[in-house]
XYZ file of C-alpha atoms in Angstrom:
673
model
C 0.000 0.000 0.000
C 2.860 2.342 0.789
C 4.290 1.640 -2.661
C 0.892 2.520 -4.180
C 0.811 5.777 -2.245
C 4.289 6.656 -3.405
C 3.258 5.714 -6.942
C 0.242 7.966 -6.622
C 2.508 10.831 -5.716
C 4.522 10.122 -8.932
C 1.504 10.072 -11.285
C 1.616 12.716 -14.079
C -1.103 14.923 -12.480
C 0.787 18.197 -12.505
C 0.338 20.637 -15.367
C 2.009 24.016 -14.934
C 2.150 23.363 -11.195
C -1.604 22.511 -10.930
C -3.366 19.129 -10.792
C -6.277 19.154 -13.195
C -9.850 18.192 -12.272
C -9.890 14.755 -13.884
C -6.698 13.706 -12.142
C -7.964 15.083 -8.813
C -11.107 12.978 -9.165
C -8.959 9.929 -9.983
C -6.928 10.668 -6.864
C -10.101 10.613 -4.740
C -10.933 7.143 -6.105
C -7.429 5.893 -5.412
C -7.505 7.233 -1.854
C -10.896 5.564 -1.390
C -9.485 2.184 -2.391
C -6.396 2.672 -0.222
C -8.612 3.405 2.782
C -9.361 -0.337 2.994
C -5.810 -0.908 4.202
C -4.966 -1.706 7.811
C -1.589 -0.058 7.517
C -1.518 2.969 9.829
C 0.838 5.025 7.685
C -1.292 4.398 4.610
C -4.419 5.423 6.458
C -2.655 8.539 7.726
C -1.688 9.481 4.160
C -5.235 8.802 2.932
C -6.660 11.148 5.596
C -4.083 13.794 4.838
C -4.644 13.626 1.074
C -8.453 13.635 1.254
C -8.377 16.531 3.739
C -6.293 18.621 1.373
C -8.647 17.840 -1.528
C -11.723 18.557 0.629
C -10.422 21.993 1.476
C -10.445 22.700 -2.281
C -14.225 22.142 -2.414
C -14.373 18.459 -3.447
C -16.520 17.299 -0.511
C -19.393 16.081 -2.709
C -17.065 13.961 -4.839
C -15.348 12.613 -1.749
C -18.713 11.713 -0.251
C -19.631 9.878 -3.468
C -16.513 7.723 -3.033
C -17.423 6.706 0.531
C -15.504 9.631 2.016
C -17.722 9.992 5.129
C -17.258 6.332 6.043
C -13.493 6.727 5.550
C -13.482 9.724 7.889
C -15.430 7.829 10.555
C -13.039 4.852 10.252
C -10.066 7.137 10.739
C -11.698 8.684 13.804
C -12.062 5.207 15.345
C -8.381 4.360 14.935
C -6.341 4.154 18.146
C -3.158 5.442 16.569
C -2.942 9.195 17.370
C -1.245 9.982 14.045
C -4.155 8.440 12.138
C -6.788 9.786 14.476
C -5.468 13.313 13.981
C -5.834 13.037 10.199
C -9.385 11.790 10.695
C -10.177 15.013 12.578
C -8.355 16.988 9.863
C -10.699 15.391 7.284
C -13.733 15.895 9.538
C -13.186 19.664 9.559
C -13.738 20.328 5.799
C -16.333 17.565 5.417
C -18.425 19.076 8.209
C -18.630 22.263 6.155
C -20.610 20.396 3.457
C -24.357 19.814 3.818
C -23.946 16.632 1.771
C -21.553 15.081 4.257
C -23.040 16.261 7.557
C -25.927 13.740 7.892
C -23.566 10.777 7.551
C -21.073 12.308 9.972
C -23.830 12.909 12.521
C -25.039 9.333 12.111
C -21.519 8.125 12.868
C -21.305 10.152 16.136
C -18.640 12.427 14.707
C -20.033 15.413 16.644
C -19.668 13.620 19.968
C -16.076 12.719 19.086
C -15.299 16.334 18.152
C -16.821 17.665 21.391
C -14.599 15.308 23.367
C -11.452 16.793 21.839
C -12.572 20.444 21.966
C -13.045 20.564 25.725
C -12.203 23.400 28.108
C -8.862 24.861 26.957
C -7.930 25.920 30.498
C -5.148 23.357 30.465
C -3.419 25.316 27.750
C -4.091 22.897 24.889
C -5.044 25.760 22.608
C -1.691 27.417 23.186
C 0.576 24.354 22.714
C 1.746 22.808 19.482
C 1.575 19.103 18.741
C -0.958 16.320 18.616
C -3.387 17.610 21.266
C -3.482 21.116 19.826
C -4.147 19.779 16.337
C -6.969 17.586 17.634
C -8.454 20.491 19.568
C -8.266 22.892 16.633
C -9.759 20.547 14.021
C -12.501 19.348 16.386
C -13.539 22.810 17.483
C -13.713 24.045 13.893
C -15.844 21.034 12.990
C -18.249 21.852 15.838
C -18.436 25.418 14.547
C -19.226 24.095 11.064
C -22.051 21.913 12.391
C -23.392 24.809 14.471
C -23.288 27.301 11.606
C -25.157 25.036 9.212
C -28.807 25.423 8.198
C -29.977 21.934 9.210
C -31.861 21.447 12.445
C -30.330 17.967 12.761
C -26.840 19.470 12.991
C -27.869 22.041 15.597
C -29.664 19.556 17.827
C -26.719 17.144 17.645
C -24.264 19.854 18.721
C -26.481 20.893 21.651
C -27.300 17.341 22.777
C -23.609 16.399 22.699
C -22.681 19.326 24.964
C -21.337 21.565 22.221
C -22.707 24.826 23.664
C -20.499 24.853 26.822
C -17.529 23.910 24.639
C -18.140 26.855 22.325
C -18.568 29.262 25.248
C -15.421 27.978 26.986
C -13.380 28.514 23.826
C -14.391 32.173 23.405
C -11.014 33.129 24.853
C -8.967 31.207 22.280
C -7.636 32.074 18.860
C -10.761 30.458 17.387
C -12.938 33.152 18.968
C -14.426 34.398 15.645
C -15.580 30.893 14.658
C -16.967 30.140 18.140
C -18.982 33.350 18.413
C -20.374 32.803 14.899
C -21.400 29.278 15.915
C -23.190 30.575 19.019
C -24.827 33.257 16.900
C -26.160 30.546 14.604
C -27.464 28.354 17.436
C -29.088 31.328 19.176
C -31.423 31.784 16.209
C -33.548 28.968 17.622
C -35.493 29.529 20.834
C -35.313 25.838 21.841
C -31.587 26.222 22.494
C -31.763 29.422 24.515
C -31.928 27.622 27.874
C -28.773 25.687 27.023
C -26.992 28.923 26.105
C -28.164 30.766 29.225
C -27.038 27.814 31.376
C -23.448 28.776 30.498
C -21.565 32.020 31.000
C -22.526 33.082 27.471
C -24.223 36.357 28.471
C -21.233 37.536 30.501
C -18.845 36.568 27.727
C -20.940 38.275 25.040
C -21.167 41.470 27.062
C -17.385 41.408 27.350
C -16.975 40.875 23.613
C -19.096 43.972 22.889
C -16.231 46.063 24.211
C -13.593 44.350 22.087
C -11.658 45.713 19.120
C -12.623 43.233 16.403
C -15.753 44.684 14.764
C -16.712 41.329 13.264
C -16.608 39.603 16.659
C -18.511 42.476 18.265
C -21.186 42.283 15.582
C -21.534 38.508 16.029
C -21.802 38.931 19.806
C -24.467 41.618 19.356
C -26.326 39.359 16.911
C -26.290 36.528 19.469
C -27.731 38.856 22.097
C -30.292 40.087 19.566
C -31.410 36.517 18.911
C -31.730 35.842 22.631
C -33.588 39.135 23.155
C -36.174 37.966 20.651
C -37.256 35.460 23.299
C -38.991 37.333 26.129
C -38.139 34.456 28.498
C -34.524 35.628 28.308
C -35.235 39.207 29.362
C -34.908 38.469 33.085
C -31.386 37.159 32.522
C -30.599 40.266 30.498
C -31.619 42.377 33.456
C -29.477 40.360 35.867
C -26.359 40.757 33.749
C -26.973 44.397 32.673
C -27.032 43.376 29.026
C -29.309 46.266 28.030
C -26.944 48.851 29.443
C -24.012 47.198 27.705
C -25.853 47.400 24.393
C -26.749 51.036 24.947
C -23.099 51.890 25.572
C -21.873 50.437 22.279
C -20.395 53.177 20.109
C -19.346 52.292 16.586
C -19.281 53.391 12.978
C -19.487 49.790 11.777
C -22.802 49.295 9.984
C -23.306 45.609 10.831
C -22.537 46.095 14.504
C -24.843 49.094 14.724
C -27.631 47.117 13.047
C -27.245 44.119 15.362
C -27.208 46.314 18.456
C -30.316 47.994 17.092
C -31.939 44.610 16.543
C -31.150 43.530 20.090
C -32.647 46.692 21.582
C -35.638 46.473 19.262
C -36.307 42.915 20.442
C -36.089 44.084 24.047
C -38.789 46.614 23.164
C -41.176 43.729 22.581
C -41.966 44.123 26.257
C -43.491 47.570 26.738
C -42.101 47.820 30.280
C -38.582 47.748 28.810
C -39.176 50.566 26.350
C -38.910 53.716 28.435
C -35.378 52.928 29.683
C -34.294 52.363 26.085
C -36.193 55.050 24.198
C -34.931 57.900 26.370
C -31.613 57.632 24.503
C -32.162 60.136 21.720
C -29.353 58.839 19.486
C -31.202 55.538 19.103
C -33.982 57.205 17.141
C -31.430 58.334 14.548
C -30.090 54.780 14.369
C -33.481 53.319 13.552
C -34.271 56.144 11.145
C -31.093 55.344 9.193
C -31.970 51.638 9.186
C -35.498 52.394 8.048
C -34.277 54.535 5.150
C -31.673 51.964 4.113
C -31.988 49.866 0.961
C -30.726 46.764 2.785
C -33.623 44.332 3.458
C -32.105 43.266 6.789
C -31.839 46.870 7.949
C -35.454 47.430 6.961
C -36.660 44.421 8.947
C -34.876 45.612 12.086
C -36.361 49.104 11.789
C -39.821 47.717 11.011
C -39.801 45.563 14.138
C -38.692 48.502 16.263
C -41.441 50.825 15.040
C -44.009 48.047 15.334
C -43.140 47.379 18.987
C -43.024 51.014 20.095
C -46.274 51.811 18.299
C -48.070 49.625 20.847
C -46.961 51.906 23.681
C -49.741 54.311 24.675
C -47.130 56.636 26.197
C -45.062 56.979 23.045
C -46.139 60.588 22.443
C -44.968 61.537 25.935
C -41.637 59.761 25.431
C -41.083 61.496 22.091
C -41.830 64.845 23.648
C -39.538 64.166 26.604
C -36.613 63.182 24.385
C -37.279 66.056 21.944
C -37.269 63.649 19.004
C -38.210 65.009 15.578
C -41.278 62.921 14.822
C -41.207 63.444 11.053
C -37.499 62.667 10.623
C -37.139 59.853 13.159
C -40.529 58.128 13.021
C -42.786 59.003 10.106
C -40.338 59.323 7.216
C -38.693 55.961 8.011
C -42.114 54.335 8.347
C -43.153 55.776 4.992
C -40.022 54.328 3.381
C -40.724 50.956 5.004
C -44.327 51.117 3.855
C -43.214 51.100 0.224
C -41.092 47.951 0.755
C -43.337 44.929 0.024
C -41.648 42.782 2.687
C -42.216 45.433 5.373
C -45.469 47.054 4.242
C -47.857 45.095 6.459
C -45.909 45.711 9.682
C -45.454 49.371 8.737
C -49.220 49.609 8.209
C -49.871 48.123 11.642
C -47.417 50.582 13.209
C -49.023 53.596 11.544
C -52.457 52.296 12.499
C -51.341 52.122 16.133
C -49.758 55.587 16.008
C -52.484 57.492 14.138
C -54.432 58.333 17.285
C -51.459 59.543 19.345
C -49.604 61.198 16.445
C -52.645 62.421 14.493
C -51.410 65.981 13.955
C -47.923 65.175 12.584
C -49.298 62.318 10.483
C -52.010 64.574 9.061
C -49.514 67.281 8.148
C -47.073 64.929 6.412
C -48.211 64.603 2.800
C -45.847 61.683 2.166
C -47.634 59.728 4.867
C -51.056 60.278 3.295
C -49.685 59.440 -0.159
C -48.381 56.114 1.186
C -51.707 55.293 2.821
C -53.543 55.979 -0.437
C -51.114 53.705 -2.300
C -52.115 50.868 0.042
C -55.729 51.320 -1.070
C -54.892 50.336 -4.633
C -56.505 47.226 -6.026
C -54.220 44.205 -5.835
C -52.259 45.411 -2.798
C -52.031 43.317 0.363
C -55.564 43.000 1.828
C -54.171 43.657 5.309
C -52.640 46.933 4.153
C -55.855 47.940 2.395
C -57.892 47.328 5.537
C -55.409 49.153 7.763
C -55.207 52.063 5.303
C -58.965 52.532 5.619
C -58.674 52.425 9.417
C -55.872 54.998 9.403
C -57.777 57.325 7.081
C -60.870 56.903 9.221
C -58.924 57.833 12.370
C -57.181 60.811 10.775
C -60.477 62.144 9.360
C -62.582 61.546 12.443
C -63.747 65.200 12.602
C -64.287 67.871 9.913
C -61.319 69.895 11.178
C -58.196 71.279 9.434
C -56.367 67.956 9.916
C -59.105 66.032 8.166
C -59.316 68.653 5.438
C -55.596 68.457 4.681
C -55.504 64.661 4.699
C -58.493 64.441 2.376
C -57.048 67.062 0.014
C -53.843 65.066 -0.391
C -55.740 61.782 -0.558
C -58.084 63.029 -3.285
C -55.152 64.397 -5.284
C -53.567 60.929 -5.181
C -56.645 59.068 -6.412
C -58.199 58.003 -3.114
C -61.775 58.332 -4.376
C -61.243 55.787 -7.149
C -59.517 53.327 -4.791
C -62.175 53.699 -2.098
C -64.954 53.279 -4.638
C -63.346 50.070 -5.884
C -63.040 48.791 -2.323
C -66.664 49.615 -1.593
C -67.888 47.454 -4.457
C -65.391 44.579 -4.247
C -65.058 43.943 -0.501
C -67.379 41.700 1.496
C -66.291 42.941 4.917
C -69.307 44.821 6.297
C -67.309 46.879 8.804
C -64.777 47.848 6.148
C -67.558 48.809 3.740
C -69.080 51.112 6.323
C -65.729 52.798 6.939
C -65.116 53.173 3.210
C -68.589 54.666 2.709
C -67.988 57.101 5.524
C -64.677 58.224 3.998
C -66.254 58.656 0.576
C -68.947 60.806 2.122
C -66.300 62.835 4.003
C -64.610 63.767 0.721
C -67.738 65.751 -0.166
C -68.807 67.103 3.207
C -66.224 69.872 3.253
C -66.968 72.520 0.577
C -63.267 73.269 0.216
C -62.741 69.778 -1.193
C -65.502 69.836 -3.776
C -63.474 71.177 -6.699
C -60.721 68.611 -6.103
C -63.258 65.798 -5.760
C -64.944 66.741 -9.035
C -61.593 66.932 -10.839
C -60.770 63.472 -9.455
C -63.834 61.994 -11.150
C -66.058 61.830 -8.078
C -69.248 62.124 -10.143
C -68.622 58.938 -12.108
C -67.626 56.966 -9.019
C -70.536 58.178 -6.908
C -72.979 57.513 -9.730
C -71.856 53.879 -9.851
C -72.035 53.572 -6.066
C -75.466 55.207 -5.996
C -76.728 52.327 -8.125
C -75.258 49.705 -5.772
C -77.454 47.064 -4.173
C -75.887 47.831 -0.796
C -78.157 50.306 0.972
C -75.393 51.907 3.083
C -73.146 52.491 0.089
C -76.051 53.783 -2.013
C -77.203 56.178 0.706
C -73.712 57.569 1.356
C -73.105 58.025 -2.383
C -76.361 59.943 -2.799
C -75.535 62.095 0.218
C -72.104 62.837 -1.226
C -73.657 63.880 -4.546
C -76.122 66.105 -2.713
C -73.253 67.852 -0.898
C -71.590 68.569 -4.248
C -74.736 69.792 -6.009
C -75.758 72.031 -3.104
C -72.560 74.058 -3.423
C -73.244 76.786 -6.048
C -69.565 77.680 -6.301
C -68.747 74.361 -7.957
C -71.741 74.231 -10.311
C -69.641 75.311 -13.326
C -67.207 72.455 -12.616
C -70.091 70.072 -12.071
C -71.577 70.911 -15.448
C -68.191 70.599 -17.193
C -67.695 67.180 -15.597
C -71.057 65.849 -16.697
C -73.050 66.670 -13.588
C -76.226 67.307 -15.550
C -75.961 63.902 -17.247
C -75.256 62.264 -13.883
C -78.344 63.838 -12.317
C -80.438 62.940 -15.342
C -79.342 59.281 -15.193
C -80.480 59.127 -11.587
C -83.728 60.948 -12.396
C -84.577 58.372 -15.061
C -84.026 55.440 -12.686
C -86.911 53.121 -11.919
C -86.018 53.222 -8.222
C -87.944 55.995 -6.501
C -85.066 56.781 -4.145
C -82.707 57.425 -7.060
C -85.305 59.091 -9.274
C -86.375 61.628 -6.654
C -82.801 62.473 -5.767
C -81.879 62.828 -9.437
C -84.668 65.352 -10.035
C -83.530 67.309 -6.969
C -79.965 67.418 -8.257
C -81.071 68.499 -11.742
C -83.170 71.248 -10.235
C -80.248 72.542 -8.175
C -78.072 72.907 -11.266
C -80.696 74.071 -13.752
C -81.860 76.842 -11.443
C -78.347 77.937 -10.520
C -77.264 81.161 -12.207
C -73.600 80.184 -11.806
C -74.223 77.050 -13.884
C -76.044 78.622 -16.820
C -73.068 79.741 -18.901
C -71.385 76.341 -18.562
C -74.671 74.645 -19.432
C -74.784 76.575 -22.693
C -71.132 75.797 -23.417
C -71.806 72.103 -22.783
C -74.631 72.256 -25.349
C -77.474 71.730 -22.909
C -79.916 73.016 -25.578
C -79.373 69.845 -27.590
C -79.927 67.770 -24.450
C -83.186 69.620 -23.758
C -84.297 69.126 -27.351
C -83.800 65.345 -27.116
C -85.322 65.007 -23.643
C -88.476 67.003 -24.146
C -90.468 64.300 -25.876
C -89.721 61.148 -23.851
C -89.064 62.580 -20.402
C -91.406 62.478 -17.428
C -93.671 65.423 -16.808
C -91.523 66.447 -13.840
C -88.380 66.574 -15.965
C -90.205 68.354 -18.796
C -91.325 71.093 -16.405
C -87.781 71.400 -15.121
C -86.437 71.713 -18.683
C -88.963 74.396 -19.522
C -88.101 76.377 -16.407
C -84.386 76.033 -17.055
C -84.809 77.142 -20.678
C -86.716 80.181 -19.511
C -83.918 81.098 -17.082
C -81.301 80.751 -19.811
C -83.360 82.985 -22.112
C -83.411 85.772 -19.541
C -79.649 85.619 -18.932
C -77.938 88.172 -21.183
C -74.550 86.404 -21.134
C -76.166 83.073 -21.986
C -78.078 84.652 -24.856
C -74.881 86.055 -26.288
C -73.226 82.617 -26.053
C -76.223 81.049 -27.812
C -75.583 83.247 -30.834
C -72.972 80.645 -31.834
C -73.777 78.479 -34.857
C -74.341 75.172 -32.967
C -76.816 76.732 -30.534
C -78.672 78.714 -33.214
C -79.057 75.499 -35.213
C -80.658 73.722 -32.232
C -82.962 76.666 -31.510
C -83.979 76.787 -35.162
C -84.697 73.061 -35.215
C -86.893 73.267 -32.130
C -88.673 76.359 -33.492
C -89.423 74.610 -36.756
C -90.890 71.568 -34.982
C -94.179 73.113 -33.963
C -95.040 70.069 -31.842
C -91.962 70.468 -29.666
C -92.657 71.784 -26.179
C -89.879 74.361 -26.558
C -90.829 75.443 -30.100
C -92.477 78.736 -29.182
C -89.914 79.500 -26.474
C -87.073 78.874 -28.939
C -88.615 81.173 -31.505
C -89.089 83.943 -28.959
C -85.496 83.475 -27.808
C -84.195 83.823 -31.370
C -86.115 87.094 -31.796
C -84.725 88.359 -28.485
C -81.163 87.404 -29.447
C -81.546 89.005 -32.890
C -82.563 92.415 -31.582
C -80.115 92.408 -28.647
C -76.847 91.675 -30.452
C -77.285 92.856 -34.029
C -75.217 96.035 -33.713
C -71.875 94.230 -33.568
C -73.034 91.480 -35.914
C -73.079 88.823 -33.166
C -76.678 87.826 -33.903
C -76.244 87.452 -37.668
C -76.847 83.676 -37.497
C -79.951 84.135 -35.347
C -81.368 86.632 -37.863
C -80.620 84.219 -40.674
C -82.437 81.444 -38.792
C -85.442 83.718 -38.326
C -85.418 84.541 -42.031
C -85.448 80.797 -42.797
C -88.277 80.203 -40.317
C -90.321 83.084 -41.700
C -91.026 80.970 -44.749
C -93.093 78.652 -42.529
C -96.514 80.146 -42.062
C -97.053 79.007 -38.449
C -93.666 80.393 -37.426
C -94.298 83.635 -39.304
C -97.656 84.003 -37.604
C -96.129 83.557 -34.171
C -93.374 86.032 -34.928
C -95.949 88.652 -35.860
C -97.977 87.856 -32.742
C -94.876 88.682 -30.704
C -94.462 92.042 -32.487
C -91.881 90.493 -34.773
C -92.431 93.077 -37.468
C -91.784 96.056 -35.253
C -88.884 94.456 -33.392
C -87.128 92.950 -36.403
C -87.737 95.747 -38.907
C -85.585 97.954 -36.679
C -82.627 95.751 -37.610
C -82.726 97.100 -41.160
C -80.786 100.120 -39.921
C -77.720 97.947 -39.245
C -74.666 98.720 -41.358
C -73.828 95.012 -41.755
C -74.753 93.998 -45.330
C -75.265 90.383 -44.346
C -77.754 91.340 -41.645
C -79.477 93.768 -44.042
C -79.826 90.956 -46.577
C -81.476 88.604 -44.064
C -83.703 91.339 -42.637
C -84.900 92.239 -46.124
C -85.725 88.568 -46.775
C -87.525 88.402 -43.451
C -89.513 91.570 -44.190
C -90.455 90.283 -47.633
C -91.910 87.133 -46.100
C -93.819 89.216 -43.550
C -95.459 91.122 -46.419
C -97.619 88.097 -47.127
C -99.653 89.411 -44.171
C -99.718 93.027 -45.341
C -103.103 94.832 -45.137
C -104.931 95.574 -48.403
C -104.837 99.275 -49.388
C -108.252 101.007 -49.521
């Protein structure tokens, strides 16, 4: 076997000073076959060779060639020289998830724990066989502890690995040991085993060290333990909280882990005051909250979530003179936009909205975030909490509510709330949504913004809902809008007249009656008349007159009469489109507005002829004068006297139409005696 080993060393595996992959794999197979030998020197060489290959990342290939069994056989050899190489192979193999189950099944962890015992006898400081065994074993334990498999962790703990790791925190393998304890401390079931040692005292001591990596790992271990409230009593006994608060560093990881530890301590409200009085901490969490690192965000999210449950938080913030926007709200807004943190951020803001109502109301970014949570397709929890927050912030019609609603409307809140009202089955949530929708129209100052945001269309849809509460609130909201004369021009421009008409034509009495009321409010409003003309209401009246209900017909007639007496409206109606509609209605003698239209044309013709504005109206009258019934009615309304005066106009076009008009009138001239 020794000759074979020497032959192996002479194989042509070296190319430019490097053994290629194929030859390395062949070497693993050869070592595997040599491991069947009983010769101690051969076995020692096998362990040494496989260990060197394993450190190059070939653990999976070694395992495929029975490498774990070889390692276990070497560990069971009595010869120290062979046994040492078994531990040397165990170290890199234990770093591979492929090899660990087999090693655990062969009691390799127990063997390693036996060699990595308390270094008080100076083993860690001496060279030779014992030191090599100690070093390889302890590193193997650290590998098992730092793995992701529960089997590895439980094996280390059950074999007494925790005390071994704690005892070796004073050796040159300190970084590996503290990382191993950090890994084990992630699991609450091992916390009792850790606390049964001097781990807390040792970790507190490490916080004051010089190695930032070790300090960060120690802080992370304490943070993991602090996540378990059962450990908080031990923290108090060993002044762990004070030690954490005294940590000063510019190292980002250490600062984050200290922050995580203190945040976890804040899970218990009774612990919070003694922590939160340190003003610098608020800056720490603000920085973490505004970070782009997901881990930083999670730490900050947990902190804000825990403190938001404290009813005395406003008093604490005031006492410490903390800037609420910079240190609480802005970080929470940033966290609220992160999908992985949004739900916890929503809970935190929901908890804080009653105690911090004023600063939350004044921060537009906060309202914008809340509205974004209302969007369709967002997390249902965030949607529900967003409604609750809005409901709390807008509890009264005061300046706070006004400002929040202004920002919310500008960011599309009405559309999102309307969608929620129709798509959600939660009765309580529906009521809150309906209340918020109604609030957007209760304050007159918000009406213009609501109309611009498409409130009419949304409320019209909601008014036709089968849900009585939603329907009633939508109708009330529309009534608030229509009862404000200052927004009637905007209402008309946005289709308010059509909206009211659609309700008025409904078969449901509740909708029909309200629709007529809304139409009446607009049609009788002087501030709406000019916009009604511009929006071509005359054509709407012409189409409605025949098929509408008697109530609507009366309303149309009254509205038409009001338009005809408004000088500015009459001037606007001199435009071609309006004159055409008036002429059409005048010509249709069966139309309810026929006579009124004809009278209006005569009025427009004599009022605005001097500057030529009524030229089209005069032309329409000239065309209508051909029709006997129209000509008769014109004469009955003193058309001859009123229109003949237009002949004095200097405009040739008007003179031409007036002459045509007068010629047609002459069919009624009296016979000379």
